[in-house]
XYZ file of C-alpha atoms in Angstrom:
676
model
C -92.985 140.483 17.633
C -95.762 140.032 15.060
C -96.382 143.763 15.170
C -92.673 144.420 14.657
C -92.696 142.216 11.593
C -95.509 144.194 10.012
C -93.632 147.495 10.504
C -90.207 146.498 9.277
C -90.082 149.220 6.576
C -89.168 152.246 8.684
C -87.393 155.535 8.028
C -84.280 154.128 9.702
C -84.241 151.161 7.316
C -84.640 153.463 4.303
C -81.790 155.708 5.502
C -79.568 152.688 6.066
C -80.466 151.324 2.613
C -79.473 154.644 0.990
C -76.072 154.479 2.700
C -75.623 150.809 1.759
C -76.421 151.686 -1.874
C -73.129 153.594 -2.012
C -71.233 150.967 0.004
C -72.315 148.311 -2.485
C -70.581 150.225 -5.297
C -67.479 148.299 -4.219
C -66.571 146.259 -7.334
C -65.961 143.173 -5.167
C -69.634 143.244 -4.138
C -70.919 144.313 -7.553
C -69.274 141.317 -9.240
C -71.899 139.127 -7.552
C -74.435 140.739 -9.903
C -72.883 140.476 -13.413
C -75.570 142.602 -15.112
C -75.145 145.582 -12.790
C -71.378 145.070 -12.713
C -71.288 145.695 -16.461
C -73.343 148.870 -15.916
C -70.875 149.998 -13.222
C -67.914 149.447 -15.552
C -69.688 151.510 -18.215
C -70.351 154.219 -15.625
C -66.655 154.333 -14.711
C -65.584 154.580 -18.366
C -67.974 157.472 -19.020
C -66.702 159.186 -15.849
C -63.119 158.973 -17.134
C -64.188 160.440 -20.463
C -65.871 163.281 -18.586
C -62.945 164.040 -16.274
C -60.173 163.661 -18.889
C -61.749 164.757 -22.190
C -58.357 165.307 -23.825
C -57.589 161.596 -23.716
C -61.021 160.022 -24.043
C -63.204 162.543 -25.839
C -63.750 166.136 -26.931
C -64.507 169.259 -24.971
C -67.856 169.535 -26.736
C -69.014 166.147 -25.428
C -68.407 166.864 -21.732
C -72.008 167.893 -21.051
C -73.457 164.807 -22.725
C -70.926 162.509 -21.059
C -71.620 164.003 -17.632
C -75.350 163.513 -18.115
C -74.871 159.887 -19.199
C -72.573 159.292 -16.225
C -75.108 160.631 -13.718
C -77.938 158.573 -15.214
C -75.826 155.395 -15.185
C -74.703 156.098 -11.613
C -78.282 156.409 -10.430
C -79.185 153.206 -12.317
C -76.593 151.300 -10.279
C -77.558 153.067 -7.042
C -81.258 152.304 -7.526
C -80.458 148.614 -8.073
C -78.282 148.598 -4.940
C -81.027 150.389 -3.015
C -83.568 147.666 -3.897
C -81.262 144.954 -2.572
C -80.228 146.982 0.496
C -83.864 147.698 1.345
C -84.730 143.989 1.283
C -81.645 143.168 3.350
C -82.516 145.939 5.811
C -85.884 144.358 6.539
C -84.147 141.073 7.314
C -81.613 142.776 9.581
C -84.395 144.617 11.419
C -86.161 141.334 12.006
C -82.909 139.795 13.260
C -82.529 142.691 15.705
C -86.010 142.071 17.092
C -85.128 138.386 17.536
C -81.900 139.262 19.323
C -83.898 141.177 21.911
C -85.465 137.881 22.989
C -82.052 136.167 23.126
C -80.819 137.108 26.574
C -78.351 135.633 29.013
C -80.407 133.264 31.172
C -79.449 131.501 34.372
C -80.268 127.796 34.195
C -81.008 125.351 37.021
C -78.827 122.479 35.833
C -79.344 119.049 37.373
C -75.996 117.581 38.357
C -76.407 114.185 39.975
C -78.743 114.640 42.936
C -78.061 118.389 43.228
C -79.117 121.424 41.238
C -76.731 124.270 40.514
C -77.202 127.542 38.690
C -75.113 128.055 35.541
C -75.247 130.523 32.598
C -77.304 129.217 29.687
C -74.219 129.531 27.447
C -72.592 126.684 29.395
C -75.398 124.224 28.641
C -74.703 121.425 26.197
C -76.861 118.925 24.382
C -78.098 116.281 26.823
C -77.983 118.466 29.945
C -81.025 118.359 32.243
C -82.496 121.602 33.641
C -85.423 122.492 35.891
C -87.649 125.407 34.908
C -90.273 126.743 37.320
C -93.062 129.298 37.070
C -91.806 132.722 35.981
C -88.445 131.437 34.722
C -87.104 131.537 31.179
C -86.358 128.280 29.388
C -82.555 128.458 28.917
C -82.296 126.519 25.659
C -84.090 124.395 23.099
C -85.137 121.054 24.523
C -87.756 118.442 25.271
C -89.907 118.175 28.365
C -89.084 114.862 30.029
C -91.098 115.370 33.187
C -94.038 117.550 34.202
C -96.560 119.794 32.497
C -96.591 123.599 32.235
C -98.056 126.576 30.386
C -95.401 128.311 28.314
C -95.502 131.865 26.962
C -94.005 131.713 23.434
C -94.868 135.287 22.427
C -91.165 136.140 22.040
C -91.051 133.657 19.156
C -94.554 133.481 17.719
C -95.978 136.885 18.616
C -99.021 135.174 20.136
C -99.789 136.096 23.736
C -101.823 132.991 24.599
C -99.678 130.424 26.469
C -99.434 126.852 25.205
C -99.349 123.612 27.164
C -96.090 121.656 27.093
C -95.905 118.202 28.652
C -93.680 115.174 28.796
C -94.270 112.547 26.125
C -96.377 112.873 23.014
C -96.031 115.448 20.266
C -96.145 118.606 22.428
C -92.961 118.179 24.416
C -90.679 120.489 22.446
C -89.746 123.830 24.053
C -87.761 126.776 22.679
C -85.037 128.734 24.449
C -86.072 132.275 25.354
C -89.690 131.381 26.130
C -91.140 131.697 29.634
C -92.906 129.191 31.901
C -96.029 130.883 33.277
C -97.313 128.049 35.458
C -96.153 124.832 37.107
C -92.708 123.268 36.689
C -91.031 121.110 34.055
C -87.820 119.162 33.628
C -86.182 119.792 30.254
C -83.469 117.891 28.378
C -81.420 120.360 26.290
C -81.251 119.350 22.613
C -78.917 121.986 21.116
C -75.452 123.354 21.794
C -74.781 127.124 22.134
C -75.133 128.915 18.797
C -77.339 126.161 17.361
C -80.624 127.034 19.035
C -83.874 127.808 17.254
C -83.467 131.578 17.708
C -79.812 131.398 16.590
C -80.888 129.669 13.394
C -83.621 132.241 12.775
C -81.180 135.114 13.255
C -78.621 133.506 10.956
C -81.327 132.906 8.366
C -82.724 136.438 8.180
C -79.297 138.107 8.481
C -77.812 135.928 5.759
C -80.814 135.911 3.431
C -79.023 137.931 0.756
C -76.344 135.237 0.408
C -78.746 132.383 -0.240
C -79.147 131.580 -3.917
C -81.808 129.118 -4.938
C -81.428 126.824 -7.984
C -84.000 128.814 -9.976
C -82.324 132.071 -9.019
C -78.935 130.728 -10.089
C -80.412 129.540 -13.401
C -82.033 132.929 -14.050
C -78.825 134.715 -13.095
C -76.974 132.551 -15.624
C -79.529 133.478 -18.304
C -79.185 137.190 -17.540
C -75.386 136.915 -17.629
C -75.564 135.153 -20.996
C -77.884 137.817 -22.434
C -75.532 140.525 -21.139
C -72.552 138.829 -22.781
C -74.424 138.457 -26.087
C -75.433 142.135 -26.175
C -71.899 143.148 -25.175
C -70.529 141.265 -28.181
C -73.194 142.842 -30.409
C -72.382 146.382 -29.242
C -68.605 145.860 -29.541
C -69.099 144.500 -33.054
C -71.353 147.442 -33.933
C -68.548 150.015 -33.509
C -66.304 148.865 -36.415
C -69.365 148.323 -38.627
C -70.458 151.903 -37.969
C -66.957 153.198 -38.779
C -67.030 151.268 -42.048
C -70.295 153.043 -42.927
C -68.764 156.396 -41.878
C -71.152 156.635 -38.919
C -69.564 158.098 -35.791
C -70.670 156.286 -32.651
C -69.026 157.603 -29.497
C -68.213 155.327 -26.576
C -70.891 156.891 -24.299
C -73.509 156.258 -26.986
C -72.435 152.622 -27.319
C -72.465 152.217 -23.533
C -75.934 153.762 -23.429
C -77.098 151.286 -26.064
C -75.585 148.363 -24.110
C -77.156 149.431 -20.803
C -80.568 149.844 -22.416
C -80.435 146.455 -24.157
C -79.195 144.267 -21.299
C -81.853 143.198 -18.718
C -80.954 145.818 -16.113
C -84.438 145.950 -14.576
C -84.593 142.318 -13.471
C -80.812 142.343 -12.896
C -81.268 145.120 -10.357
C -84.300 143.572 -8.681
C -83.493 139.844 -8.765
C -81.770 139.679 -5.385
C -84.418 141.879 -3.755
C -87.202 139.598 -5.036
C -85.610 136.514 -3.455
C -84.888 138.204 -0.124
C -88.393 139.725 0.018
C -89.905 136.300 -0.683
C -88.043 134.820 2.274
C -89.143 137.792 4.365
C -92.825 137.237 3.472
C -92.610 133.653 4.671
C -90.881 134.650 7.916
C -93.373 137.465 8.593
C -96.055 134.802 8.169
C -94.519 133.112 11.228
C -92.935 130.315 9.192
C -89.209 129.642 9.446
C -87.819 128.369 6.141
C -84.463 126.644 6.500
C -83.455 127.782 2.992
C -84.661 129.805 0.031
C -84.865 126.528 -1.874
C -87.678 125.370 0.412
C -89.718 128.512 -0.288
C -89.114 128.192 -4.005
C -90.017 124.508 -4.029
C -93.343 125.284 -2.352
C -94.298 127.296 -5.424
C -93.883 124.226 -7.654
C -95.784 121.776 -5.437
C -97.905 119.265 -7.355
C -99.151 117.129 -4.449
C -100.010 118.089 -0.893
C -100.292 115.475 1.865
C -102.263 116.553 4.921
C -103.051 114.852 8.189
C -106.749 114.745 8.946
C -106.583 115.462 12.658
C -105.805 119.084 13.447
C -105.399 120.028 9.794
C -108.619 119.184 8.001
C -110.592 118.643 11.195
C -110.332 120.515 14.492
C -108.516 117.536 15.934
C -110.454 117.509 19.194
C -111.877 114.019 18.820
C -113.905 113.592 21.971
C -115.786 110.615 23.335
C -119.501 111.323 22.910
C -121.143 107.924 23.403
C -120.518 104.349 24.596
C -122.005 101.764 22.210
C -122.346 98.183 23.529
C -122.037 95.181 21.193
C -123.179 91.598 21.596
C -124.705 90.932 25.005
C -122.773 93.675 26.810
C -124.405 96.599 28.583
C -123.558 100.251 28.135
C -122.297 100.461 31.751
C -119.886 97.577 31.168
C -118.458 99.185 28.019
C -118.094 102.497 29.847
C -116.340 100.906 32.818
C -113.710 99.079 30.757
C -113.261 102.135 28.495
C -112.501 104.171 31.619
C -110.087 101.539 32.985
C -108.184 101.588 29.655
C -108.020 105.410 29.782
C -106.946 106.022 33.404
C -103.291 106.396 32.412
C -103.996 107.624 28.877
C -102.947 111.317 28.730
C -104.114 111.879 25.142
C -107.121 114.190 24.547
C -109.183 111.156 23.482
C -108.283 109.261 26.641
C -109.139 112.198 28.875
C -112.429 112.727 27.058
C -113.490 109.169 27.983
C -113.134 109.973 31.697
C -114.888 113.312 31.199
C -117.816 111.548 29.501
C -118.016 109.107 32.426
C -118.176 112.025 34.854
C -120.709 113.889 32.731
C -123.035 110.873 32.585
C -122.553 110.044 36.280
C -121.050 106.621 35.548
C -118.794 104.903 38.099
C -115.745 102.674 37.684
C -113.261 101.017 39.999
C -109.941 102.908 39.757
C -108.308 100.382 42.097
C -108.336 97.805 39.289
C -105.681 99.769 37.422
C -103.446 100.407 40.438
C -100.022 98.960 39.675
C -101.015 98.131 36.104
C -98.679 98.556 33.143
C -99.918 101.162 30.694
C -99.591 100.246 27.007
C -99.057 103.416 24.932
C -100.674 103.937 21.563
C -98.404 103.154 18.626
C -98.997 103.792 14.948
C -98.017 100.191 14.201
C -100.490 98.571 16.620
C -103.130 101.348 16.530
C -104.152 100.394 20.077
C -103.490 101.422 23.646
C -104.555 99.957 26.979
C -103.380 98.538 30.265
C -102.198 95.200 31.614
C -103.822 94.820 35.038
C -102.011 93.347 38.065
C -104.514 90.427 38.120
C -103.320 89.354 34.651
C -106.211 90.737 32.617
C -105.428 92.794 29.530
C -107.574 95.748 28.468
C -107.260 97.305 25.022
C -108.955 100.096 23.076
C -108.207 101.142 19.519
C -109.124 100.810 15.859
C -111.835 98.219 15.293
C -109.860 95.999 12.941
C -106.746 96.165 15.149
C -108.729 95.172 18.243
C -110.445 92.365 16.294
C -107.072 90.897 15.347
C -105.875 91.212 18.923
C -109.004 89.470 20.290
C -108.650 86.672 17.765
C -104.984 86.273 18.740
C -106.214 85.855 22.349
C -108.524 83.057 21.231
C -111.711 85.095 21.675
C -114.769 85.600 19.485
C -115.861 88.834 17.815
C -119.532 89.848 18.262
C -121.470 89.740 14.999
C -122.746 93.307 15.326
C -119.321 94.903 15.980
C -118.543 95.676 12.364
C -122.047 96.960 11.566
C -122.122 99.324 14.558
C -118.571 100.480 13.820
C -119.513 101.206 10.200
C -122.577 103.132 11.329
C -120.363 105.460 13.402
C -117.876 105.814 10.555
C -120.593 106.651 7.993
C -121.541 109.796 9.910
C -117.896 110.910 10.121
C -117.183 109.617 13.615
C -114.322 107.408 14.741
C -115.181 104.091 16.434
C -112.766 102.724 19.036
C -113.331 99.139 20.075
C -112.953 98.190 23.762
C -111.885 94.649 24.612
C -110.757 92.704 27.666
C -108.752 89.538 27.030
C -110.744 87.627 24.434
C -114.005 89.599 24.597
C -115.094 92.803 22.811
C -117.506 94.759 25.002
C -118.355 97.690 22.754
C -117.320 100.895 21.033
C -116.359 104.432 21.989
C -117.877 106.938 19.555
C -115.351 109.762 18.943
C -116.597 112.880 17.205
C -114.517 115.316 15.178
C -115.542 118.220 12.935
C -114.205 119.437 9.598
C -112.924 123.000 9.830
C -115.160 125.532 8.081
C -113.963 126.716 4.678
C -111.709 123.703 4.046
C -113.712 122.576 1.010
C -113.300 125.997 -0.615
C -109.577 126.021 0.136
C -109.093 122.589 -1.413
C -111.006 123.806 -4.465
C -108.488 126.653 -4.735
C -105.654 124.131 -4.602
C -107.373 122.135 -7.321
C -107.483 125.276 -9.463
C -103.735 125.634 -8.897
C -103.300 122.099 -10.221
C -102.362 120.698 -6.806
C -103.576 117.249 -5.788
C -104.559 116.857 -2.129
C -104.212 113.584 -0.204
C -105.548 113.139 3.329
C -103.773 110.723 5.669
C -105.642 109.372 8.667
C -105.536 106.453 11.049
C -109.327 106.142 10.755
C -110.971 103.192 9.060
C -111.834 103.526 5.346
C -115.506 104.407 5.944
C -114.692 107.273 8.332
C -111.871 108.434 6.084
C -114.142 108.412 3.017
C -116.806 110.428 4.830
C -114.342 113.079 6.031
C -112.625 113.176 2.632
C -115.957 113.721 0.870
C -117.006 116.427 3.322
C -113.643 118.228 3.127
C -113.301 117.895 -0.651
C -109.836 116.294 -0.863
C -108.839 114.446 -4.024
C -107.694 111.223 -2.358
C -107.160 109.702 1.073
C -105.160 107.005 2.845
C -107.072 105.250 5.618
C -105.492 103.401 8.531
C -102.313 105.246 7.660
C -98.967 104.214 9.150
C -95.708 106.237 8.941
C -94.412 104.003 6.154
C -97.620 104.628 4.156
C -96.880 108.362 4.053
C -93.346 107.741 2.804
C -94.690 105.337 0.169
C -97.220 107.827 -1.218
C -94.608 110.623 -1.235
C -92.197 108.452 -3.205
C -94.969 107.384 -5.563
C -95.887 110.994 -6.354
C -92.230 112.000 -6.684
C -91.678 109.118 -9.114
C -94.324 110.762 -11.324
C -92.229 113.939 -11.415
C -94.240 115.902 -8.837
C -92.954 117.932 -5.916
C -94.647 116.892 -2.681
C -95.435 118.880 0.475
C -96.636 117.603 3.821
C -97.124 118.704 7.421
C -96.363 116.842 10.626
C -95.495 117.272 14.276
C -94.663 113.850 15.691
C -91.558 111.705 15.704
C -93.438 109.255 13.473
C -93.799 112.029 10.880
C -90.043 112.751 10.730
C -89.144 110.239 7.963
C -91.954 111.493 5.716
C -91.092 115.155 6.421
C -87.501 114.434 5.387
C -88.657 112.633 2.226
C -91.038 115.409 1.134
C -89.759 118.273 -1.026
C -91.431 120.703 1.371
C -91.848 119.485 4.944
C -93.647 121.857 7.323
C -93.168 120.887 10.974
C -95.139 122.359 13.845
C -93.227 124.396 16.438
C -95.208 122.542 19.108
C -94.026 119.225 17.703
C -91.078 117.033 18.547
C -87.447 117.910 17.956
C -87.166 115.016 15.484
C -89.976 116.446 13.338
C -88.481 119.952 13.324
C -85.017 118.676 12.416
C -86.392 116.556 9.565
C -88.496 119.349 8.028
C -87.230 122.268 5.948
C -89.869 124.648 7.327
C -91.197 125.208 10.854
C -94.527 126.893 11.569
C -94.180 128.984 14.717
C -97.966 129.114 15.151
C -98.296 125.315 14.869
C -101.170 125.601 12.396
C -101.024 122.563 10.079
C -103.358 124.144 7.521
C -100.840 126.969 7.001
C -99.135 124.777 4.412
C -101.787 126.017 1.989
C -100.672 129.626 2.529
C -96.997 128.645 2.284
C -97.662 127.181 -1.161
C -99.379 130.429 -2.199
C -96.350 132.459 -0.978
C -94.001 130.185 -2.924
C -96.076 130.608 -6.068
C -96.147 134.361 -5.500
C -92.336 134.392 -5.312
C -91.990 132.491 -8.598
C -94.684 134.645 -10.221
C -92.999 137.872 -9.133
C -89.643 136.762 -10.481
C -91.176 135.538 -13.743
C -93.369 138.622 -14.181
C -90.548 141.114 -13.657
C -88.224 139.091 -15.904
C -90.857 139.201 -18.661
C -91.376 142.932 -18.077
C -87.625 143.618 -18.123
C -86.935 141.774 -21.365
C -90.032 143.310 -23.012
C -88.670 146.753 -22.070
C -85.751 146.197 -24.425
C -88.063 146.224 -27.443
C -89.205 149.797 -26.757
C -85.680 150.981 -25.934
C -84.493 149.415 -29.190
C -86.938 151.592 -31.154
C -85.744 154.639 -29.204
C -81.954 154.331 -29.543
C -81.263 152.501 -32.815
C -83.008 155.080 -35.039
C -81.292 157.875 -33.105
C -77.887 156.338 -33.753
C -78.239 155.752 -37.489
C -80.930 158.076 -38.869
C -78.520 160.916 -39.767
C -76.311 158.595 -41.839
C -79.093 156.303 -43.050
C -82.273 158.409 -43.540
C -84.304 155.280 -44.334
C -84.035 154.249 -40.678
C -86.381 157.112 -39.810
C -89.132 154.541 -40.442
C -88.119 152.854 -37.173
C -88.537 156.100 -35.226
C -92.145 155.209 -34.397
C -92.052 157.320 -31.215
C -91.055 160.432 -33.194
C -88.533 161.476 -30.576
C -87.132 165.016 -30.669
C -83.483 164.381 -31.527
C -80.844 161.628 -31.426
C -79.397 162.953 -28.139
C -82.785 163.355 -26.463
C -83.776 159.849 -27.594
C -80.671 158.284 -26.037
C -81.001 160.236 -22.796
C -84.754 159.556 -22.542
C -84.204 155.808 -22.918
C -81.435 155.917 -20.297
C -83.522 157.935 -17.842
C -86.471 155.563 -18.220
C -84.117 152.608 -17.751
C -82.930 154.133 -14.465
C -86.230 155.251 -12.930
C -88.151 152.037 -13.732
C -86.066 150.185 -11.101
C -87.165 152.228 -8.055
C -90.715 152.336 -9.415
C -90.797 148.527 -9.379
C -89.242 148.137 -5.906
C -92.674 148.091 -4.130
C -93.844 145.324 -6.481
C -90.636 143.339 -5.926
C -90.970 143.686 -2.146
C -94.708 143.024 -1.887
C -94.914 140.457 -4.659
C -97.290 140.053 -7.559
C -100.833 139.391 -6.388
C -101.553 135.691 -6.695
C -104.886 134.257 -7.776
C -105.464 130.471 -7.811
C -105.511 129.269 -11.427
C -103.901 126.662 -13.645
C -100.324 127.075 -14.853
C -101.403 127.665 -18.473
C -103.852 130.422 -17.509
C -101.263 131.938 -15.212
C -98.716 131.989 -18.044
C -101.196 133.619 -20.429
C -102.086 136.259 -17.841
C -98.474 137.129 -17.090
C -97.523 137.319 -20.760
C -100.417 139.687 -21.424
C -99.996 141.890 -18.331
C -96.203 141.989 -17.993
C -95.162 141.059 -21.534
C -97.438 143.411 -23.446
C -97.308 145.906 -20.563
C -93.521 145.751 -20.652
C -93.612 146.902 -24.258
C -96.318 149.575 -23.951
C -95.126 151.257 -20.719
C -91.621 152.151 -22.030
C -93.063 153.544 -25.267
C -95.256 155.902 -23.248
C -92.619 156.622 -20.604
C -89.769 157.345 -23.016
C -91.986 159.613 -25.125
C -93.072 161.645 -22.072
C -89.463 161.946 -20.844
C -88.341 163.004 -24.342
C -90.843 165.876 -24.377
C -89.025 167.316 -21.345
C -85.461 166.345 -22.307
C -85.769 167.685 -25.871
C -86.776 171.114 -24.569
C -83.920 171.061 -22.046
C -81.310 170.088 -24.659
């Protein structure tokens, strides 16, 4: 599917876009774009004057009117083609998604029996069994078992991923295939509301989604069009008063050249192409507003584990404290981890095996496992003999030991700080009222993160790292990664608090997450990027979902959002700057014969009044298709501050928007003047 996304601009799409360009001439559709609707009305008026010259013009003007009509018609068609081309890419992507949406037979659990039913009959809350080689019939959560799942139909990645009950990797997507083992899945969506259904609806309906910025810009363009319309209508009686004959086609030509037709024709295509770039990047944006908001992000909140670091915190050493021995620490660490299915818990048992250390598994038989919670920051097991074993953050375990009436060894804090200072994570191990030692967990900062955070800093984006580690470990990782700030011993409510604090300062905030605990913060953030491997709660709370489950992709999403805003701003600047050159082409041509002094404005020295008008119109028409590749691909984005970015765009697209038409209109006039 990834390959399909990269080849969405095909000959078939281009042919379909050409056909749709004519279909979109329907006035009902054109009214959605006021700028081009005005051009279409002008085109129709000139056509009438060409077909019925006795009523609307003279026989001598038929040739000029016909030429103006054809140029205006192609102006509208080129604008429609840009929009149709962008829509065609979305429809092609929807078609590729539909191929993965097949009728699947589901093994529905009904009481104590299992019966086969079509996937379309499944409803939220139904329980299904999925075995090796079978397709998952609908979106859901694994409630029992563990299996490898092939998600290539959704993500384009061939490597299977592990899905298991509990934790943050229990979410499965309909249309994916189980390649090993067997899982029990609780369906979490009704027919028509699945993940693939939402993706198809999104890409097929992209052209109908208007973002707040797009609506505001559309209002500005409509206002400018109305102003110039009033100016041109007022110009006619003034010209008659001065005994200057201005025909209707000439006035329409002036109006079309002065209104912002370039950005008016490309505006919709820019927005659709921006959504398409995000989707082709394997990120599902729930709305165009989310993509747009990512371009205005001022603060980015990132989890340490899996985002800044590799996230594979593994036990590397057992550190005794007080009078305990290393073997004793290791034994109780293993007992606390027997039923712990997290990577950290498994790594403790792997370290025991690697070092040839033994422990009595029978102690934990029949014990009650205590899961890790963000509030307690501990996990463990209550043994059948009444003893309680805990492992977790040093300060949390200290409080728990003190609540049990025990004493804390004097060297616990010093040894914990020593581990934290080198970037490790210390987990204290305690039984009842006694701390036996520490588990040294190692994690590594991903290469290149410091440079990426420096790029964000150049964009003016503040980065905040959230971690459950103690302040010393958090400070070490933050310094190594190069983030601007960090929150240590972070709880879910801490993330919400920092998001609200930044939003209160007028900043837009982005964050990533994959767990149920992240859902409130993802909902609070202006841009919430949930991992596809995460829980259903996280994906429902976020306004973007990363199909590749790469938390660091938020950085690229911000760049895409900025590219979208830059492209729209750059082409708007270019379009409005174009009007200056077209002004110097048409105005002198209209008035020079009656007012010779206006020859001073004819700085381009165009051949004749007619060739000047036609040259400006032709340039106005052909600049739209020439800019379609830029609108579709987007302006190249380089990390820099907003002020520098503004200066660069004004120089490149503002000054360029004035110079290019001067050159273009002059070159066209050299040909048109000879032809006339």
